[in-house]
Coordinates of C-alpha atoms in Angstrom, one line a residue:
M1464 CA -12.5 40.4 45.7
G1465 CA -12.0 41.0 41.2
E1466 CA -12.5 37.9 40.9
S1467 CA -15.9 37.9 42.6
R1468 CA -16.6 41.2 41.0
A1469 CA -15.6 40.1 37.2
E1470 CA -17.9 36.6 37.7
G1471 CA -20.9 39.1 39.0
E1472 CA -20.5 40.9 36.0
Q1473 CA -20.9 37.4 33.8
G1474 CA -23.6 36.3 36.0
Q1475 CA -25.4 39.7 34.7
A1476 CA -23.7 39.4 31.1
G1477 CA -25.7 36.1 31.4
R1478 CA -28.8 37.4 32.3
R1479 CA -28.9 39.7 29.9
D1480 CA -28.5 37.9 26.8
G1481 CA -31.5 35.9 27.9
R1482 CA -33.4 38.7 26.7
T1483 CA -34.8 39.8 23.3
P1484 CA -32.3 43.4 22.7
W1485 CA -35.7 45.7 21.4
A1486 CA -34.1 48.4 20.9
V1487 CA -31.1 47.3 18.7
Y1488 CA -33.8 45.1 16.4
L1489 CA -36.0 47.7 16.4
G1490 CA -33.5 50.2 14.8
L1491 CA -32.5 47.5 12.7
T1492 CA -35.2 47.5 11.4
A1493 CA -36.3 50.4 10.8
V1494 CA -32.3 51.2 8.8
A1495 CA -32.8 48.1 6.9
W1496 CA -36.6 48.6 6.0
G1497 CA -37.7 51.4 6.8
A1498 CA -35.3 54.8 6.3
L1499 CA -36.9 55.8 3.4
V1500 CA -40.3 53.2 3.2
L1501 CA -42.4 57.5 3.1
V1502 CA -40.6 57.7 -0.2
Q1503 CA -41.4 54.7 -1.8
G1504 CA -44.7 53.3 -3.9
L1505 CA -45.6 50.0 -5.4
W1506 CA -43.0 48.8 -7.5
H1507 CA -43.9 45.2 -9.6
D1508 CA -45.8 41.9 -9.1
E1509 CA -47.7 43.8 -5.9
V1510 CA -50.0 45.9 -8.0
Q1511 CA -51.0 42.7 -9.4
I1512 CA -52.1 41.2 -6.9
L1513 CA -53.6 44.3 -5.6
F1514 CA -55.7 44.5 -9.0
R1515 CA -56.4 41.3 -8.3
A1516 CA -58.1 41.7 -4.9
F1517 CA -59.5 44.9 -6.5
V1518 CA -61.4 43.1 -9.0
G1519 CA -61.8 39.8 -7.2
P1520 CA -65.8 40.8 -5.8
E1521 CA -66.7 41.7 -9.2
R1522 CA -66.2 38.1 -11.4
G1523 CA -67.2 36.3 -7.5
E1524 CA -63.9 36.1 -6.4
G1525 CA -63.6 34.9 -2.1
L1526 CA -60.5 36.1 -0.4
L1527 CA -59.3 32.4 -0.6
S1528 CA -59.4 31.4 -4.4
A1529 CA -55.9 31.4 -5.6
I1530 CA -53.5 33.7 -7.6
T1531 CA -50.7 32.9 -9.6
T1532 CA -50.5 29.4 -8.8
P1533 CA -53.8 26.7 -7.0
T1534 CA -51.7 26.7 -4.4
R1535 CA -51.6 30.2 -3.5
R1536 CA -54.6 30.5 -1.7
L1537 CA -54.0 33.2 0.9
L1538 CA -52.2 35.4 -0.8
R1539 CA -54.7 37.6 -1.5
L1540 CA -56.1 38.6 2.0
P1541 CA -53.0 40.7 3.4
F1542 CA -53.6 43.1 -0.1
A1543 CA -57.4 43.1 0.3
L1544 CA -56.9 44.1 4.1
A1545 CA -54.2 47.1 1.9
L1546 CA -57.3 47.9 0.0
A1547 CA -60.1 47.8 2.2
S1548 CA -57.8 50.3 5.2
G1549 CA -58.3 52.8 2.3
R1550 CA -54.4 53.4 2.5
P1551 CA -52.8 50.6 0.9
V1552 CA -49.8 51.7 -0.2
Q1553 CA -48.9 52.4 3.5
V1554 CA -50.3 49.2 5.0
L1555 CA -48.1 47.0 2.3
H1556 CA -44.8 48.6 3.7
L1557 CA -46.4 48.4 7.5
L1558 CA -47.2 44.7 6.4
M1559 CA -43.7 44.2 4.8
G1560 CA -42.5 45.8 7.8
L1561 CA -43.5 44.1 10.9
S1562 CA -43.1 40.4 8.9
W1563 CA -39.5 41.7 8.1
L1564 CA -38.9 41.7 11.9
A1565 CA -41.0 39.2 12.7
A1566 CA -38.3 37.5 10.9
G1567 CA -35.2 38.6 13.6
L1568 CA -37.1 37.8 16.5
L1569 CA -37.8 34.4 15.1
A1570 CA -34.7 33.9 14.2
E1571 CA -32.9 35.3 18.1
R1572 CA -35.5 32.4 19.0
L1573 CA -34.5 29.1 16.8
A1574 CA -31.3 30.1 17.9
R1575 CA -32.4 30.5 22.2
R1576 CA -33.4 26.5 21.1
L1577 CA -30.7 25.3 19.0
W1578 CA -27.5 26.5 21.3
P1579 CA -28.4 26.7 24.6
D1580 CA -25.7 27.1 25.6
A1581 CA -24.5 29.9 23.9
P1582 CA -26.8 32.6 24.6
V1583 CA -25.3 35.0 23.6
A1584 CA -25.5 33.6 19.6
A1585 CA -29.3 34.0 20.2
P1586 CA -29.7 38.1 20.3
L1587 CA -26.7 38.1 17.2
A1588 CA -28.9 36.0 14.7
G1589 CA -32.0 37.8 15.0
A1590 CA -29.4 41.3 14.7
L1591 CA -27.7 39.1 11.6
A1592 CA -31.2 38.3 10.3
L1593 CA -32.3 42.1 10.4
S1594 CA -29.2 43.2 8.5
A1595 CA -29.2 40.5 5.9
T1596 CA -30.3 42.3 3.0
P1597 CA -29.2 39.8 0.1
D1598 CA -32.4 39.3 -1.6
F1599 CA -33.3 42.0 -4.6
F1600 CA -36.9 42.6 -3.6
T1601 CA -35.3 42.6 0.2
G1602 CA -37.6 45.5 1.6
A1603 CA -40.0 45.4 -0.8
P1604 CA -43.9 45.0 -1.0
V1605 CA -43.8 43.2 -4.0
A1606 CA -42.0 40.1 -1.7
L1607 CA -44.8 40.6 1.0
G1608 CA -46.0 36.7 0.3
Y1609 CA -42.6 34.9 0.0
Q1610 CA -42.3 37.2 3.7
L1611 CA -45.3 36.1 5.5
S1612 CA -44.6 32.4 4.7
I1613 CA -41.2 32.2 5.8
V1614 CA -42.1 33.9 8.9
A1615 CA -45.1 31.5 9.5
F1616 CA -42.3 28.8 8.1
L1617 CA -39.8 29.8 10.8
G1618 CA -43.1 29.8 13.5
A1619 CA -43.5 26.1 12.8
A1620 CA -40.0 25.5 13.3
L1621 CA -39.8 26.9 16.4
A1622 CA -43.2 25.7 16.9
S1623 CA -41.7 22.3 16.7
L1624 CA -38.7 21.7 18.7
A1625 CA -40.9 23.8 21.6
W1626 CA -43.2 20.3 21.4
L1627 CA -39.7 17.9 21.1
Q1628 CA -37.9 20.0 23.8
G1629 CA -40.9 20.6 26.3
G1630 CA -43.5 18.6 25.6
S1631 CA -45.7 22.5 24.7
R1632 CA -49.4 21.1 23.5
R1633 CA -50.2 24.8 22.5
A1634 CA -47.0 24.3 20.4
L1635 CA -48.0 21.1 19.2
W1636 CA -50.8 22.8 17.4
A1637 CA -49.2 26.1 15.8
V1638 CA -47.6 23.4 13.7
P1639 CA -49.7 22.4 11.0
L1640 CA -51.3 26.1 11.3
C1641 CA -48.4 27.9 11.1
L1642 CA -47.4 25.3 7.9
T1643 CA -50.6 26.1 6.3
A1644 CA -50.0 29.8 6.3
S1645 CA -46.9 29.1 5.1
L1646 CA -47.6 26.9 2.0
W1647 CA -50.6 27.7 1.1
T1648 CA -49.8 31.8 0.6
S1649 CA -46.4 31.5 -1.3
D1650 CA -43.8 28.6 -1.8
A1651 CA -40.9 29.6 -0.7
A1652 CA -40.4 27.3 2.3
A1653 CA -41.4 24.6 0.6
G1654 CA -37.6 23.1 0.1
A1655 CA -37.3 24.0 4.1
W1656 CA -40.1 22.0 4.5
A1657 CA -38.6 18.6 3.5
F1658 CA -35.7 19.2 5.5
A1659 CA -36.6 20.3 8.8
P1660 CA -36.1 17.3 10.7
L1661 CA -32.4 18.5 10.7
L1662 CA -33.5 20.9 13.1
W1663 CA -35.4 18.5 14.6
A1664 CA -32.5 15.9 15.3
A1665 CA -29.8 19.4 16.1
A1666 CA -31.9 19.8 19.2
P1667 CA -30.4 19.5 22.7
G1668 CA -33.0 18.0 25.4
R1669 CA -35.1 16.7 22.9
T1670 CA -37.6 13.5 23.6
P1671 CA -37.2 11.1 20.6
G1672 CA -40.5 9.4 21.2
R1673 CA -42.0 12.8 20.5
A1674 CA -40.7 13.3 17.3
R1675 CA -42.6 10.2 15.8
G1676 CA -46.2 12.3 16.2
L1677 CA -44.3 15.4 15.1
G1678 CA -43.3 14.1 12.1
A1679 CA -46.7 12.5 10.8
L1680 CA -48.4 16.1 11.8
W1681 CA -45.8 17.5 10.1
V1682 CA -46.2 15.9 6.7
L1683 CA -50.1 15.2 6.9
S1684 CA -50.3 19.1 7.1
A1685 CA -48.5 19.4 4.0
L1686 CA -50.7 16.9 2.1
P1687 CA -52.7 18.3 0.5
Y1688 CA -50.4 21.3 -0.8
L1689 CA -48.4 18.7 -2.1
V1690 CA -50.3 17.0 -3.9
L1691 CA -51.5 20.3 -5.4
L1692 CA -47.5 20.9 -6.1
L1693 CA -46.7 17.5 -7.9
R1694 CA -50.3 18.1 -9.8
Q1695 CA -48.6 21.3 -10.9
L1696 CA -45.3 20.2 -11.5
T1697 CA -46.2 17.1 -14.1
G1698 CA -48.4 19.5 -16.4
Q1699 CA -47.7 20.5 -19.7
A1700 CA -49.0 24.3 -19.2
G1701 CA -48.5 26.3 -15.8
Y1702 CA -46.7 29.1 -14.4
F1703 CA -43.9 26.4 -13.1
Q1704 CA -43.5 25.5 -17.1
R1705 CA -43.3 28.9 -17.5
A1706 CA -41.3 30.3 -14.7
L1707 CA -38.5 27.8 -14.5
V1708 CA -35.5 28.3 -17.7
P1709 CA -33.6 24.9 -18.9
L1710 CA -30.6 24.5 -17.0
S1711 CA -27.1 22.1 -17.4
A1712 CA -26.3 19.6 -14.6
G1713 CA -23.2 22.2 -14.3
Q1714 CA -25.0 25.4 -15.0
T1715 CA -27.5 24.0 -12.1
A1716 CA -24.7 23.1 -9.6
R1717 CA -22.3 26.4 -10.4
R1718 CA -25.2 29.0 -10.1
W1719 CA -26.9 26.9 -6.9
L1720 CA -23.1 27.2 -4.9
D1721 CA -23.0 31.0 -6.2
L1722 CA -26.8 31.1 -4.7
A1723 CA -25.1 29.6 -1.4
L1724 CA -21.5 31.8 -1.3
Y1725 CA -23.5 35.0 -1.9
N1726 CA -25.5 34.3 1.8
F1727 CA -21.8 35.6 2.9
T1728 CA -20.8 38.8 0.5
P1729 CA -22.7 41.4 1.7
W1730 CA -20.2 44.3 0.1
R1731 CA -21.6 42.6 -2.6
W1732 CA -25.0 43.2 -1.7
A1733 CA -23.8 47.0 -0.8
F1734 CA -21.6 48.1 -3.5
D1735 CA -21.8 45.3 -6.1
R1736 CA -25.8 43.6 -6.2
P1737 CA -26.9 42.9 -10.0
A1738 CA -29.7 45.0 -11.1
W1739 CA -32.5 44.0 -13.3
F1740 CA -33.1 47.3 -14.5
P1741 CA -30.9 50.5 -14.0
A1742 CA -31.2 52.7 -11.3
H1743 CA -32.5 56.2 -11.4
D1744 CA -31.4 58.8 -9.5
G1745 CA -31.5 57.9 -6.0
V1746 CA -32.9 60.2 -3.1
L1747 CA -29.9 59.4 -0.6
P1748 CA -26.8 60.3 -0.9
P1749 CA -24.5 57.7 -0.9
A1750 CA -22.6 59.5 2.1
W1751 CA -25.5 59.2 4.1
R1752 CA -26.4 55.7 3.5
A1753 CA -23.3 55.1 4.6
A1754 CA -22.6 57.4 7.4
L1755 CA -26.4 55.6 9.0
A1756 CA -25.2 52.2 8.5
L1757 CA -22.0 52.2 10.6
G1758 CA -24.3 54.6 12.9
A1759 CA -26.6 52.2 13.7
A1760 CA -24.4 49.1 13.5
A1761 CA -21.6 50.3 15.6
L1762 CA -25.1 50.9 17.6
A1763 CA -26.3 47.5 17.7
C1764 CA -22.7 46.2 18.2
W1765 CA -21.9 48.1 21.1
A1766 CA -25.4 46.6 22.3
L1767 CA -25.0 43.4 21.7
L1768 CA -20.9 43.0 23.5
R1769 CA -20.6 45.8 25.4
R1770 CA -20.1 43.2 27.9
P1771 CA -17.8 40.1 28.3
P1772 CA -19.2 36.0 27.5
A1773 CA -20.0 34.7 31.3
A1774 CA -17.3 31.9 31.6
G1775 CA -17.7 28.2 29.6
T1776 CA -21.1 29.7 27.0
G1777 CA -20.7 29.0 23.6
S1778 CA -17.1 28.9 23.6
S1779 CA -16.7 25.9 22.2
L1780 CA -18.3 24.6 18.8
R1781 CA -17.9 21.0 19.5
G1782 CA -21.9 21.4 21.0
G1783 CA -23.5 24.0 18.4
A1784 CA -21.8 22.2 15.2
V1785 CA -24.4 20.2 14.9
G1786 CA -27.5 23.1 15.0
V1787 CA -24.9 24.6 12.8
A1788 CA -24.6 22.1 9.7
A1789 CA -28.8 21.7 10.2
V1790 CA -28.7 25.7 9.3
L1791 CA -26.4 25.1 6.8
A1792 CA -27.9 22.9 5.2
L1793 CA -30.9 24.4 4.9
M1794 CA -30.0 27.4 3.9
A1795 CA -28.4 25.6 1.2
V1796 CA -31.9 23.9 0.5
S1797 CA -33.5 27.1 0.5
N1798 CA -31.4 28.5 -2.5
G1799 CA -31.4 25.7 -4.4
V1800 CA -34.9 25.4 -5.1
F1801 CA -35.1 29.1 -6.6
V1802 CA -31.6 27.7 -8.9
R1803 CA -34.5 27.3 -12.2
V1804 CA -36.7 30.6 -11.4
Q1805 CA -35.9 33.2 -13.9
L1806 CA -34.4 36.0 -12.2
S1807 CA -32.2 33.5 -10.1
D1808 CA -28.8 34.9 -11.8
L1809 CA -29.9 37.9 -10.2
Y1810 CA -31.2 37.2 -6.3
C1811 CA -34.5 37.7 -7.2
R1812 CA -37.2 36.0 -4.2
T1813 CA -33.3 33.2 -3.7
H1814 CA -32.2 34.7 -0.2
L1815 CA -35.1 36.4 1.4
L1816 CA -35.2 33.2 3.7
S1817 CA -32.1 31.0 2.7
R1818 CA -30.6 35.1 5.0
V1819 CA -32.4 33.8 7.9
F1820 CA -30.8 30.1 8.4
A1821 CA -26.8 31.7 7.1
S1822 CA -27.2 34.0 10.0
L1823 CA -28.3 31.2 12.5
A1824 CA -24.7 29.3 11.3
L1825 CA -22.8 33.1 11.4
A1826 CA -24.4 33.8 14.8
R1827 CA -23.4 31.0 16.5
L1828 CA -20.1 30.8 14.7
A1829 CA -19.4 34.9 16.4
A1830 CA -20.9 34.1 19.7
A1831 CA -18.4 30.9 19.7
A1832 CA -15.9 33.5 18.1
W1833 CA -16.4 36.3 21.2
A1834 CA -16.8 33.6 24.1
G1835 CA -12.8 32.6 22.8
A1836 CA -11.7 35.9 22.7
R1837 CA -8.8 37.4 24.9
G1838 CA -8.1 40.5 26.4
P1839 CA -9.3 44.1 24.8
L1840 CA -7.8 43.3 21.7
G1841 CA -9.4 40.1 20.7
R1842 CA -13.1 40.9 22.0
G1843 CA -11.6 44.5 20.1
L1844 CA -11.4 42.5 16.6
V1845 CA -14.6 40.0 17.3
R1846 CA -17.1 44.0 17.9
G1847 CA -14.9 45.4 14.6
G1848 CA -15.8 42.0 12.3
L1849 CA -19.6 41.8 13.8
G1850 CA -19.9 45.5 12.9
L1851 CA -18.2 45.8 9.6
W1852 CA -20.5 42.8 8.7
L1853 CA -24.1 44.7 10.0
A1854 CA -23.6 47.5 8.0
L1855 CA -22.5 46.3 5.1
G1856 CA -25.9 44.2 5.4
L1857 CA -27.8 47.9 6.1
A1858 CA -25.7 49.5 3.6
G1859 CA -27.3 47.2 1.4
G1860 CA -30.6 47.4 2.3
L1861 CA -30.6 51.5 2.2
E1862 CA -29.2 50.4 -1.4
R1863 CA -32.5 48.4 -2.1
Q1864 CA -34.4 51.6 -0.8
D1865 CA -32.6 54.0 -2.7
Y1866 CA -33.5 51.9 -5.8
F1867 CA -37.4 51.7 -5.0
A1868 CA -37.7 54.9 -4.3
G1869 CA -36.0 56.5 -6.8
Y1870 CA -38.4 54.7 -9.3
W1871 CA -41.1 56.0 -7.2
R1872 CA -40.0 59.3 -7.8
A1873 CA -40.5 58.7 -11.5
H1874 CA -43.4 56.1 -11.6
R1875 CA -45.9 58.1 -9.4
P1876 CA -45.3 61.2 -12.5
E1877 CA -45.6 58.8 -14.6
L1878 CA -48.9 57.0 -13.4
D1879 CA -50.3 60.4 -13.1
S1880 CA -49.8 61.8 -16.6
I1881 CA -52.0 58.8 -17.7
L1882 CA -55.0 60.8 -15.2
A1883 CA -54.1 64.2 -16.4
Q1884 CA -54.9 63.0 -19.3
A1885 CA -57.5 60.8 -19.6
P1886 CA -59.3 61.5 -16.4
A1887 CA -61.9 59.0 -17.5
L1888 CA -62.9 57.2 -19.9
A1889 CA -65.9 57.6 -22.1
P1890 CA -68.6 54.2 -22.5
G1891 CA -67.1 52.1 -25.1
A1892 CA -63.8 54.1 -25.6
H1893 CA -60.2 51.8 -24.7
L1894 CA -56.9 53.4 -23.8
L1895 CA -54.0 52.5 -26.2
L1896 CA -50.4 53.3 -24.4
R1897 CA -47.7 53.8 -26.9
V1898 CA -44.4 53.4 -25.6
P1899 CA -41.2 53.7 -27.5
A1900 CA -38.4 52.0 -26.6
H1901 CA -36.5 53.5 -23.1
E1902 CA -33.7 52.7 -20.6
H1903 CA -35.9 52.3 -17.1
Y1904 CA -38.5 49.9 -16.4
L1905 CA -41.8 51.6 -16.5
A1906 CA -45.1 51.2 -14.1
T1907 CA -46.5 50.1 -17.1
E1908 CA -43.7 48.0 -18.5
A1909 CA -45.6 45.3 -18.8
G1910 CA -49.3 44.7 -20.8
Y1911 CA -50.5 42.9 -16.8
L1912 CA -49.5 45.8 -15.0
A1913 CA -50.8 48.4 -17.8
R1914 CA -53.5 47.0 -17.3
A1915 CA -53.8 46.5 -13.4
W1916 CA -52.7 50.4 -13.0
A1917 CA -55.0 51.6 -15.2
S1918 CA -57.8 49.1 -13.3
L1919 CA -57.0 50.7 -9.6
L1920 CA -56.5 54.4 -11.6
Y1921 CA -59.9 54.5 -12.1
Q1922 CA -61.0 52.1 -9.9
D1923 CA -63.1 50.7 -12.5
P1924 CA -62.3 46.9 -13.0
G1925 CA -64.4 47.0 -15.6
V1926 CA -61.7 48.8 -17.5
E1927 CA -59.1 45.8 -18.0
C1928 CA -60.7 44.9 -20.8
R1929 CA -60.3 48.6 -22.7
V1930 CA -56.1 49.2 -22.4
F1931 CA -53.5 47.9 -24.4
L1932 CA -49.6 48.4 -24.1
W1933 CA -48.3 48.7 -27.3
S1934 CA -44.4 48.4 -26.5
E1935 CA -41.4 48.5 -28.8
H1936 CA -40.2 46.6 -25.1
R1937 CA -43.0 43.8 -25.5
P1938 CA -44.1 40.6 -28.0
T1939 CA -47.1 43.5 -28.6
S1940 CA -48.1 45.1 -32.1
C1941 CA -51.1 47.2 -33.5
V1942 CA -51.4 46.9 -37.3
P1943 CA -53.5 49.5 -38.8
R1944 CA -56.4 48.6 -40.3
A1945 CA -59.6 50.2 -42.0
E1946 CA -61.8 50.7 -39.0
G1947 CA -59.3 50.8 -36.4
Y1948 CA -55.9 48.6 -35.1
E1949 CA -55.5 45.1 -34.7
C1950 CA -53.6 44.8 -31.6
R1951 CA -51.7 41.5 -30.2
G1952 CA -50.2 39.7 -27.8
E1953 CA -50.1 40.0 -24.0
R1954 CA -53.9 40.2 -24.2
S1955 CA -55.6 39.5 -20.3
P1956 CA -56.4 35.7 -20.3
D1957 CA -59.8 36.7 -18.9
C1958 CA -60.8 39.4 -21.1
Q1959 CA -59.8 36.8 -24.4
R1960 CA -62.0 33.6 -22.4
L1961 CA -64.7 36.1 -22.7
D1962 CA -64.6 37.7 -26.3
G1963 CA -62.4 34.5 -28.1
R1964 CA -59.7 36.5 -29.8
E1965 CA -56.6 36.9 -29.4
T1966 CA -56.6 40.0 -31.4
E1967 CA -58.6 42.8 -30.5
L1968 CA -59.8 45.9 -32.3
L1969 CA -59.1 49.0 -31.4
R1970 CA -61.4 51.2 -33.1
Y1971 CA -61.0 54.7 -34.0
D1972 CA -63.6 55.9 -33.2
R1973 CA -63.7 55.1 -30.0
L1974 CA -59.5 55.1 -29.0
V1975 CA -57.3 57.3 -26.5
L1976 CA -53.7 57.1 -27.9
L1977 CA -51.2 58.2 -25.1
E1978 CA -47.9 58.5 -26.0
Y1979 CA -45.3 57.9 -23.9
Q1980 CA -42.3 60.6 -23.5
P1981 CA -39.0 58.8 -23.1
A1982 CA -37.2 62.7 -21.9
T1983 CA -40.1 63.5 -19.5
G1984 CA -41.0 60.0 -18.5
R1985 CA -45.0 61.0 -19.1
Y1986 CA -48.0 60.4 -21.4
V1987 CA -49.2 63.2 -23.4
L1988 CA -52.5 62.3 -25.9
A1989 CA -52.1 62.3 -29.3
E1990 CA -54.2 64.7 -30.7
S1991 CA -54.1 62.7 -34.2
L1992 CA -52.9 59.6 -35.9
P1993 CA -50.3 59.2 -37.7
A1994 CA -50.4 58.8 -41.7
E1995 CA -50.9 54.8 -41.7
A1996 CA -53.9 55.0 -39.9
G1997 CA -55.4 55.7 -43.2
A1998 CA -58.4 57.7 -43.8
G1999 CA -60.4 55.9 -41.9
G2000 CA -58.3 57.8 -38.3
A2001 CA -60.0 60.9 -39.4
S2002 CA -62.5 59.2 -37.0
Y2003 CA -59.5 59.4 -34.6
Q2004 CA -61.4 62.4 -32.0
P2005 CA -60.2 61.8 -29.0
R2006 CA -61.7 64.3 -26.6
G2007 CA -64.3 62.8 -27.7
Q2008 CA -63.7 59.6 -25.2
V2009 CA -62.2 61.7 -22.8
L2010 CA -64.3 62.6 -20.1
P2011 CA -64.5 64.9 -16.7
Q2012 CA -64.0 63.4 -13.3
E2013 CA -62.4 64.0 -10.1
R2014 CA -59.7 61.8 -10.0
R2015 CA -61.0 58.3 -7.4
P2016 CA -60.7 57.8 -3.9
L2017 CA -58.3 54.8 -5.0
A2018 CA -56.0 56.2 -7.3
R2019 CA -55.1 59.2 -4.9
A2020 CA -54.9 56.9 -2.0
L2021 CA -52.6 55.6 -4.2
L2022 CA -50.3 58.5 -6.0
E2023 CA -50.3 60.3 -2.8
A2024 CA -48.5 57.8 -0.6
G2025 CA -44.6 57.9 -0.9
R2026 CA -45.0 62.1 -1.2
G2027 CA -42.9 62.5 2.2
L2028 CA -39.3 63.7 1.0
A2029 CA -39.4 63.0 -2.4

């Protein structure tokens, strides 16, 4: 009687393992990505992409015009959609959250294909992926292009397995569509594309004859992208030449090893993450973050492992070892393509894809441990280990949200002060932003970001060529001349093509000088110029170059977003 009851419970557990635990996944996504989403704005290069989408129609650029590199022809689309919505910040964050959730769901589906004999591995893979937060850009719209590219690649990988194992023609047609979407949005999955056949070889129940046609389709779908990518890599100047840093063979090996191991050190994500810029004061107290992470992890662990596993499901790694080896190889490759990219030492962009493959491997190992656990003590140890891992990952996600929310709480008044001091610029007026030494990263930290923000806030594509950042932290300088400041450094390439000059003359009588005050975090209008401007400085009359104007709809949409609790 007792044995029959146990077998019945195990059968029910096996059937439940075949379902997607939506409540768990939504809860983990809400904590890892969405706990502070209402008090976040924009942070870094997503502003530049939004600006490119904004000025594109004025410059005759279409929705498929490339951004940053010739291969990123789909990157503009989500940002154009965000602009068209009238709520760009909210839409970009929503797309980031949906793509985060989608990556977890696809990890679950891949685990079902790779390890059908270990059904509990699938929901664990989804939960681990949703809680994996090693990347510096975790959850932030700055990584949206990468994240969408990764989701599309995972979709292509899943469709390829569906074809190999079940002969689904719909899945076969989905392969080139997903690959195109992935490769032409960003290069995040380019390395994994080349090694995807490892997944095919690890898929149980595959029909070998289908692999030949799939392989041909896999290569042909990527061929135009690869040709263009090769041209960029072998060129003399371009994005990749600027983005790559020289490393010796030893340095490359050490960094690659560090990137790979970082996938399995969740305590560093939560407590020892290297900082690109020092953090502002947090929005959510550390104790609250810890309580939220522990509570969500405990609930998720209970929901996923509340019943003993069905007999013989996943207790041996022998059958799943090939799949584990395949996903670990893809993890290493996904890290390897970023080894020589700038900021890889800070784990920026490096783990957005590798974390999914690492989660798949961990899920299969956890499934084997769960199946092999004996008695309440053994199962308690497995639950505790999984719960701790999930909690550390969620704590890392909350740390990232707090970091970006703290910065938006500082950036919003910084940007607001520009419009408060200069609501609109008179025709022909130039805005000069003077920034002294400071500790934290500014919204207007670099020339291209200052121009992007100003163009968006004034809702005027023509403002780009009338804004200059003069910062002690950037390779920019302004020298006083008889008629105005001669400024050099970080000029817009588009503006430089228009006038053919490396320097820019900002006439005193057309100048609006805003000086950044580190103590208050705001810009203030300079009523007069320093003595170094000479006699010509007397023509500086900034009030005459500033016009009264209500804030444009785009400025309100950008600055009113993320007020929330901040």
